[in-house]
Coordinates of N, CA and C in Angstrom, one line a residue:
M1 N -28.6 -141.9 -70.4 CA -27.6 -142.1 -70.4 C -27.9 -143.1 -69.8
V2 N -26.6 -144.0 -69.6 CA -26.2 -145.3 -69.4 C -25.2 -145.8 -69.0
S3 N -24.8 -145.9 -67.5 CA -24.1 -146.3 -66.7 C -24.0 -147.9 -65.9
I4 N -23.3 -148.1 -65.2 CA -22.8 -149.5 -64.6 C -22.5 -149.3 -63.3
T5 N -23.4 -150.0 -61.6 CA -22.9 -149.7 -61.3 C -23.0 -150.6 -59.8
T6 N -21.9 -151.0 -59.1 CA -23.0 -151.3 -58.2 C -24.1 -152.1 -56.8
D7 N -24.9 -150.0 -56.9 CA -25.3 -150.6 -56.3 C -26.4 -150.3 -56.8
P8 N -27.3 -150.8 -55.5 CA -29.0 -151.5 -56.1 C -29.5 -150.0 -57.2
I9 N -30.1 -150.4 -58.0 CA -30.3 -149.6 -59.3 C -31.5 -148.6 -58.5
D10 N -31.7 -147.5 -58.4 CA -33.2 -146.6 -58.2 C -33.8 -145.7 -59.1
M11 N -35.2 -147.3 -59.2 CA -36.2 -146.8 -59.8 C -36.4 -145.3 -60.3
N12 N -36.7 -144.1 -59.1 CA -37.5 -142.7 -59.0 C -36.6 -142.4 -59.2
S13 N -35.1 -142.1 -59.2 CA -34.1 -141.9 -60.1 C -34.3 -141.6 -61.7
A14 N -34.3 -142.6 -62.5 CA -34.1 -143.3 -63.5 C -35.7 -143.0 -63.7
F15 N -37.2 -142.8 -63.9 CA -38.1 -142.3 -63.6 C -37.8 -139.7 -63.5
K16 N -37.4 -139.2 -62.8 CA -37.0 -138.6 -63.5 C -36.3 -138.3 -64.4
Y17 N -35.4 -139.5 -64.8 CA -34.5 -138.4 -65.9 C -35.3 -138.5 -66.4
V18 N -36.3 -139.4 -67.4 CA -36.9 -140.3 -67.9 C -38.1 -138.5 -68.4
S19 N -38.9 -138.4 -67.1 CA -40.1 -137.9 -67.6 C -39.5 -136.5 -67.9
T20 N -40.7 -135.8 -68.9 CA -41.2 -135.0 -70.1 C -41.8 -134.4 -70.9
D21 N -42.7 -133.4 -69.9 CA -43.9 -132.9 -70.6 C -44.6 -132.6 -72.0
E22 N -43.1 -134.2 -73.5 CA -42.8 -134.2 -75.0 C -43.7 -135.8 -74.7
A23 N -43.2 -135.7 -73.1 CA -43.7 -137.5 -73.7 C -45.1 -138.3 -73.7
G24 N -45.3 -139.1 -74.6 CA -46.7 -139.6 -74.3 C -46.5 -141.2 -73.6
A25 N -45.6 -141.4 -74.5 CA -45.5 -142.8 -73.1 C -43.6 -142.5 -72.7
I26 N -43.7 -143.5 -71.8 CA -42.4 -144.2 -70.5 C -42.1 -145.9 -69.9
T27 N -41.5 -146.4 -70.2 CA -42.1 -147.6 -70.9 C -40.8 -148.1 -69.4
F28 N -40.6 -148.7 -69.1 CA -39.6 -149.8 -68.3 C -39.0 -150.7 -67.9
F29 N -38.3 -151.5 -68.5 CA -37.8 -152.0 -68.0 C -37.3 -152.9 -67.0
F30 N -37.7 -154.2 -66.0 CA -36.6 -154.3 -65.0 C -36.6 -155.5 -65.5
G31 N -35.0 -156.1 -65.1 CA -34.5 -157.4 -65.4 C -33.6 -157.4 -64.4
T32 N -34.5 -159.0 -63.1 CA -34.7 -159.0 -62.2 C -34.4 -160.8 -62.0
V33 N -33.5 -160.9 -60.8 CA -33.4 -162.3 -60.4 C -33.7 -163.1 -60.0
R34 N -34.5 -163.7 -60.8 CA -35.5 -165.0 -60.3 C -34.5 -166.1 -60.1
N35 N -35.7 -166.9 -59.1 CA -35.7 -167.9 -58.5 C -35.2 -169.2 -58.2
S36 N -35.0 -169.4 -60.2 CA -35.0 -171.1 -60.1 C -34.3 -170.5 -61.8
T37 N -33.9 -172.0 -62.2 CA -33.2 -171.8 -63.0 C -33.1 -173.5 -63.3
N38 N -34.0 -174.0 -65.2 CA -34.3 -175.0 -65.3 C -34.8 -176.1 -63.6
S39 N -35.4 -175.4 -63.3 CA -36.0 -176.5 -61.9 C -34.6 -176.8 -61.1
R40 N -33.5 -175.6 -61.0 CA -32.1 -176.0 -59.6 C -32.9 -174.1 -58.7
N41 N -33.1 -174.7 -58.1 CA -32.8 -173.2 -56.7 C -32.5 -172.5 -57.3
V42 N -31.7 -170.7 -57.5 CA -31.6 -170.3 -57.6 C -30.6 -169.7 -56.7
E43 N -29.9 -169.0 -56.6 CA -29.8 -168.5 -54.6 C -28.8 -167.2 -54.8
Q44 N -27.7 -166.8 -55.7 CA -27.5 -165.4 -56.3 C -27.2 -165.1 -57.4
L45 N -26.5 -164.1 -57.7 CA -26.2 -164.3 -59.3 C -25.0 -163.7 -58.9
E46 N -24.0 -163.3 -60.0 CA -22.3 -162.7 -59.7 C -22.5 -162.2 -61.3
Y47 N -22.0 -160.2 -61.7 CA -22.7 -160.2 -62.6 C -20.6 -159.5 -62.7
E48 N -19.9 -159.7 -63.6 CA -18.7 -159.1 -64.0 C -19.0 -158.2 -65.6
A49 N -18.0 -157.4 -65.8 CA -18.5 -156.6 -66.9 C -16.7 -155.8 -66.8
Y50 N -16.8 -155.7 -68.3 CA -15.7 -155.1 -68.8 C -16.1 -153.7 -69.9
D51 N -15.7 -152.5 -67.7 CA -16.1 -151.6 -67.9 C -16.9 -150.7 -69.1
R52 N -15.6 -150.2 -69.7 CA -15.2 -148.9 -70.1 C -15.8 -149.4 -71.9
M53 N -15.9 -151.4 -71.5 CA -17.1 -151.6 -73.4 C -17.5 -152.0 -72.8
A54 N -18.4 -151.8 -72.0 CA -19.7 -151.7 -71.7 C -20.4 -150.4 -72.0
L55 N -19.9 -150.3 -71.5 CA -20.2 -148.1 -71.6 C -20.9 -148.3 -73.2
K56 N -19.0 -148.2 -73.8 CA -19.2 -147.9 -75.1 C -19.8 -148.4 -75.9
K57 N -20.3 -150.1 -76.3 CA -21.9 -150.3 -76.0 C -22.5 -150.5 -75.5
M58 N -22.6 -149.9 -74.8 CA -24.9 -149.4 -74.6 C -24.5 -148.0 -75.2
Q59 N -24.1 -147.4 -74.9 CA -24.2 -145.8 -75.7 C -24.4 -146.4 -77.0
E60 N -23.0 -147.4 -78.0 CA -23.9 -146.9 -78.7 C -25.5 -147.7 -79.2
I61 N -25.7 -148.3 -78.4 CA -27.0 -149.6 -78.5 C -27.8 -148.3 -78.1
A62 N -28.0 -147.6 -77.3 CA -29.2 -146.5 -77.1 C -28.6 -145.7 -78.4
D63 N -27.7 -145.1 -78.4 CA -27.6 -144.0 -80.0 C -28.5 -144.5 -81.0
E64 N -27.6 -146.0 -81.0 CA -28.6 -146.8 -82.4 C -30.3 -146.0 -82.6
A65 N -31.0 -146.7 -80.6 CA -32.6 -146.8 -80.9 C -33.6 -145.8 -80.9
C66 N -31.5 -144.2 -80.9 CA -32.5 -143.1 -80.9 C -32.7 -142.9 -82.0
R67 N -31.5 -143.7 -83.3 CA -31.7 -143.1 -84.3 C -33.5 -144.0 -85.9
R68 N -33.1 -145.0 -84.6 CA -35.0 -146.1 -85.3 C -36.2 -144.6 -85.3
W69 N -35.5 -144.8 -83.4 CA -37.3 -144.2 -82.7 C -37.0 -143.1 -81.6
N70 N -38.1 -142.5 -81.7 CA -38.3 -140.2 -81.8 C -38.0 -140.9 -79.8
I71 N -36.6 -140.5 -80.0 CA -36.5 -140.5 -78.3 C -36.5 -139.4 -77.5
L72 N -37.2 -139.3 -77.1 CA -36.8 -138.6 -75.6 C -35.4 -138.3 -74.4
R73 N -35.2 -139.0 -73.7 CA -35.4 -139.1 -72.8 C -35.0 -140.7 -73.2
Y74 N -33.9 -141.4 -72.5 CA -33.5 -142.9 -72.2 C -32.1 -143.3 -70.8
V75 N -32.1 -144.4 -69.6 CA -31.5 -145.0 -69.0 C -31.3 -146.3 -69.3
V76 N -30.7 -146.4 -69.3 CA -30.0 -147.8 -69.3 C -29.4 -148.2 -68.4
V77 N -29.6 -149.0 -67.2 CA -28.4 -148.5 -65.9 C -28.2 -150.8 -66.2
H78 N -27.1 -151.4 -66.0 CA -26.2 -152.3 -65.5 C -25.8 -152.7 -63.6
R79 N -26.3 -153.2 -63.4 CA -25.9 -154.5 -62.0 C -24.7 -155.0 -62.7
K80 N -23.5 -154.5 -61.4 CA -22.4 -155.3 -61.1 C -22.2 -155.8 -59.9
G81 N -21.5 -157.8 -59.7 CA -21.5 -157.5 -58.8 C -22.2 -158.1 -58.1
T82 N -22.0 -159.0 -56.3 CA -23.5 -160.1 -56.6 C -24.9 -159.9 -56.6
L83 N -25.8 -160.2 -56.5 CA -27.2 -159.5 -56.5 C -27.5 -161.4 -55.8
L84 N -29.1 -159.9 -55.4 CA -29.7 -162.2 -54.2 C -30.9 -161.7 -55.2
T85 N -31.9 -162.8 -54.6 CA -33.2 -163.4 -55.8 C -34.4 -161.6 -55.3
G86 N -35.0 -161.8 -56.5 CA -35.4 -160.1 -57.0 C -35.5 -159.1 -56.4
E87 N -33.7 -158.7 -56.9 CA -32.8 -157.5 -57.0 C -33.3 -157.3 -58.4
I88 N -32.7 -155.9 -59.0 CA -32.8 -155.7 -60.3 C -31.1 -155.2 -60.9
A89 N -31.1 -156.3 -61.4 CA -29.9 -156.7 -62.7 C -29.8 -155.5 -63.3
V90 N -31.3 -154.8 -63.9 CA -31.0 -154.7 -65.3 C -32.1 -153.0 -65.4
L91 N -32.2 -151.9 -65.8 CA -33.5 -151.7 -66.1 C -32.7 -150.5 -66.9
V92 N -34.1 -150.3 -68.0 CA -34.1 -150.0 -69.2 C -35.3 -148.6 -69.3
A93 N -35.1 -146.9 -69.7 CA -36.3 -146.9 -69.2 C -36.1 -145.8 -70.8
V94 N -37.2 -145.9 -71.1 CA -37.8 -144.8 -72.9 C -38.6 -143.6 -72.6
A95 N -38.6 -142.6 -73.0 CA -39.7 -141.5 -72.7 C -39.8 -141.3 -74.4
T96 N -41.0 -141.5 -75.4 CA -41.0 -141.7 -76.7 C -42.5 -140.7 -76.2
P97 N -42.8 -139.3 -77.0 CA -43.6 -139.1 -77.8 C -45.5 -140.5 -77.8
H98 N -44.6 -141.0 -78.4 CA -46.0 -142.3 -78.7 C -45.4 -143.5 -77.9
R99 N -46.4 -144.2 -77.9 CA -46.2 -146.5 -77.5 C -44.8 -146.6 -77.6
A100 N -45.9 -146.5 -79.0 CA -45.1 -147.5 -80.0 C -43.4 -147.7 -79.8
D101 N -43.0 -146.4 -80.3 CA -41.5 -146.7 -79.6 C -41.3 -146.7 -78.2
A102 N -42.0 -146.4 -78.2 CA -41.6 -146.1 -76.5 C -41.0 -147.9 -76.2
Y103 N -41.8 -148.8 -76.7 CA -42.1 -150.7 -76.7 C -41.4 -151.0 -77.7
D104 N -41.6 -151.1 -78.9 CA -40.2 -150.8 -79.1 C -38.5 -151.0 -79.2
A105 N -38.5 -149.3 -79.2 CA -37.1 -149.2 -78.8 C -36.6 -149.8 -77.0
S106 N -36.9 -150.1 -76.6 CA -37.0 -150.5 -75.0 C -36.6 -152.3 -76.1
R107 N -37.4 -152.7 -75.9 CA -37.4 -154.2 -76.5 C -36.2 -154.1 -77.3
Y108 N -35.3 -153.3 -78.0 CA -34.8 -153.4 -78.8 C -33.2 -153.6 -78.4
I109 N -33.5 -152.1 -77.7 CA -32.1 -151.7 -76.3 C -32.3 -153.5 -75.3
I110 N -32.8 -153.8 -74.4 CA -32.6 -154.7 -73.7 C -31.9 -156.3 -74.3
D111 N -32.4 -156.1 -75.7 CA -32.4 -157.8 -75.9 C -31.0 -157.3 -77.1
T112 N -31.0 -156.1 -77.6 CA -29.8 -156.0 -78.0 C -27.9 -155.8 -77.1
L113 N -28.4 -155.1 -75.8 CA -27.6 -155.4 -74.4 C -26.7 -156.2 -74.2
K114 N -28.6 -157.5 -74.3 CA -27.9 -158.8 -73.8 C -27.5 -160.0 -74.3
Q115 N -27.3 -159.5 -75.9 CA -26.7 -160.1 -77.2 C -25.3 -159.5 -77.5
T116 N -25.2 -158.3 -76.8 CA -23.7 -157.7 -77.1 C -21.9 -157.8 -76.4
V117 N -22.9 -156.6 -74.7 CA -22.5 -156.3 -74.5 C -21.8 -156.9 -72.8
P118 N -20.5 -156.5 -73.2 CA -19.2 -157.8 -72.4 C -19.5 -157.4 -71.7
I119 N -20.6 -157.8 -70.7 CA -21.7 -158.1 -68.7 C -22.0 -159.7 -68.7
W120 N -20.8 -161.2 -68.2 CA -21.0 -161.7 -67.4 C -21.6 -162.1 -66.2
K121 N -22.6 -162.8 -66.4 CA -23.4 -163.6 -65.1 C -23.1 -165.2 -64.9
K122 N -23.2 -164.7 -64.0 CA -22.9 -166.7 -62.7 C -23.7 -167.1 -62.2
E123 N -24.3 -168.2 -62.1 CA -25.3 -168.5 -61.1 C -25.2 -169.2 -60.2
Y124 N -25.3 -169.0 -58.8 CA -25.8 -169.8 -57.9 C -26.6 -170.7 -57.1
F125 N -25.8 -172.0 -56.9 CA -27.2 -173.0 -56.7 C -26.5 -173.1 -56.0
D126 N -28.0 -174.0 -54.6 CA -26.9 -174.9 -53.5 C -26.1 -175.9 -53.7
D127 N -26.4 -176.5 -55.6 CA -25.1 -177.4 -55.0 C -23.7 -177.1 -55.7
G128 N -23.2 -175.6 -56.3 CA -22.6 -175.5 -57.3 C -23.0 -173.7 -57.6
Q129 N -22.1 -174.6 -58.9 CA -22.2 -172.4 -59.5 C -21.9 -172.4 -61.6
V130 N -22.3 -172.5 -61.8 CA -22.1 -172.7 -63.6 C -22.0 -170.8 -64.3
W131 N -21.2 -170.0 -65.2 CA -20.8 -169.1 -66.0 C -22.0 -169.4 -66.8
V132 N -23.1 -168.3 -66.9 CA -24.4 -168.9 -68.0 C -23.7 -168.5 -69.5
D133 N -23.6 -169.2 -70.5 CA -24.0 -168.4 -72.0 C -24.6 -167.3 -72.2
A134 N -24.4 -166.0 -72.2 CA -25.9 -165.2 -72.4 C -24.9 -164.4 -73.8
H135 N -24.3 -164.6 -74.7 CA -24.2 -164.3 -75.8 C -24.1 -165.8 -76.6
P136 N -24.8 -166.7 -77.0 CA -25.0 -167.9 -77.8 C -24.7 -167.3 -79.2

């Protein structure tokens, strides 16, 4: 399951979705809004997405992860809109029979998502704001 939402990400729903008796491992990655960047205090973040293309790319990434690893179930959710420090911006949950696959697949999904999916982040500081170059 992949999705983009403006609502807070529900960890419990994600856990219920990926839980299965076949899983020997379930990994969760939470990307959260930190309170500083390069010694500047972050007040909030704003995420924008080209939803249709972003969802397509997220699904392609998940499909490729399923080809590479024995994934039983997965959830990839990214928030958009305004987020405050401490809030969850992205969640990747992966259930596999063994832990190595869960770790590797989860890392692949989040790293590839950050590099390729059309989701943009603006950081707000007390002295200004800046769009972050997430796809160098």
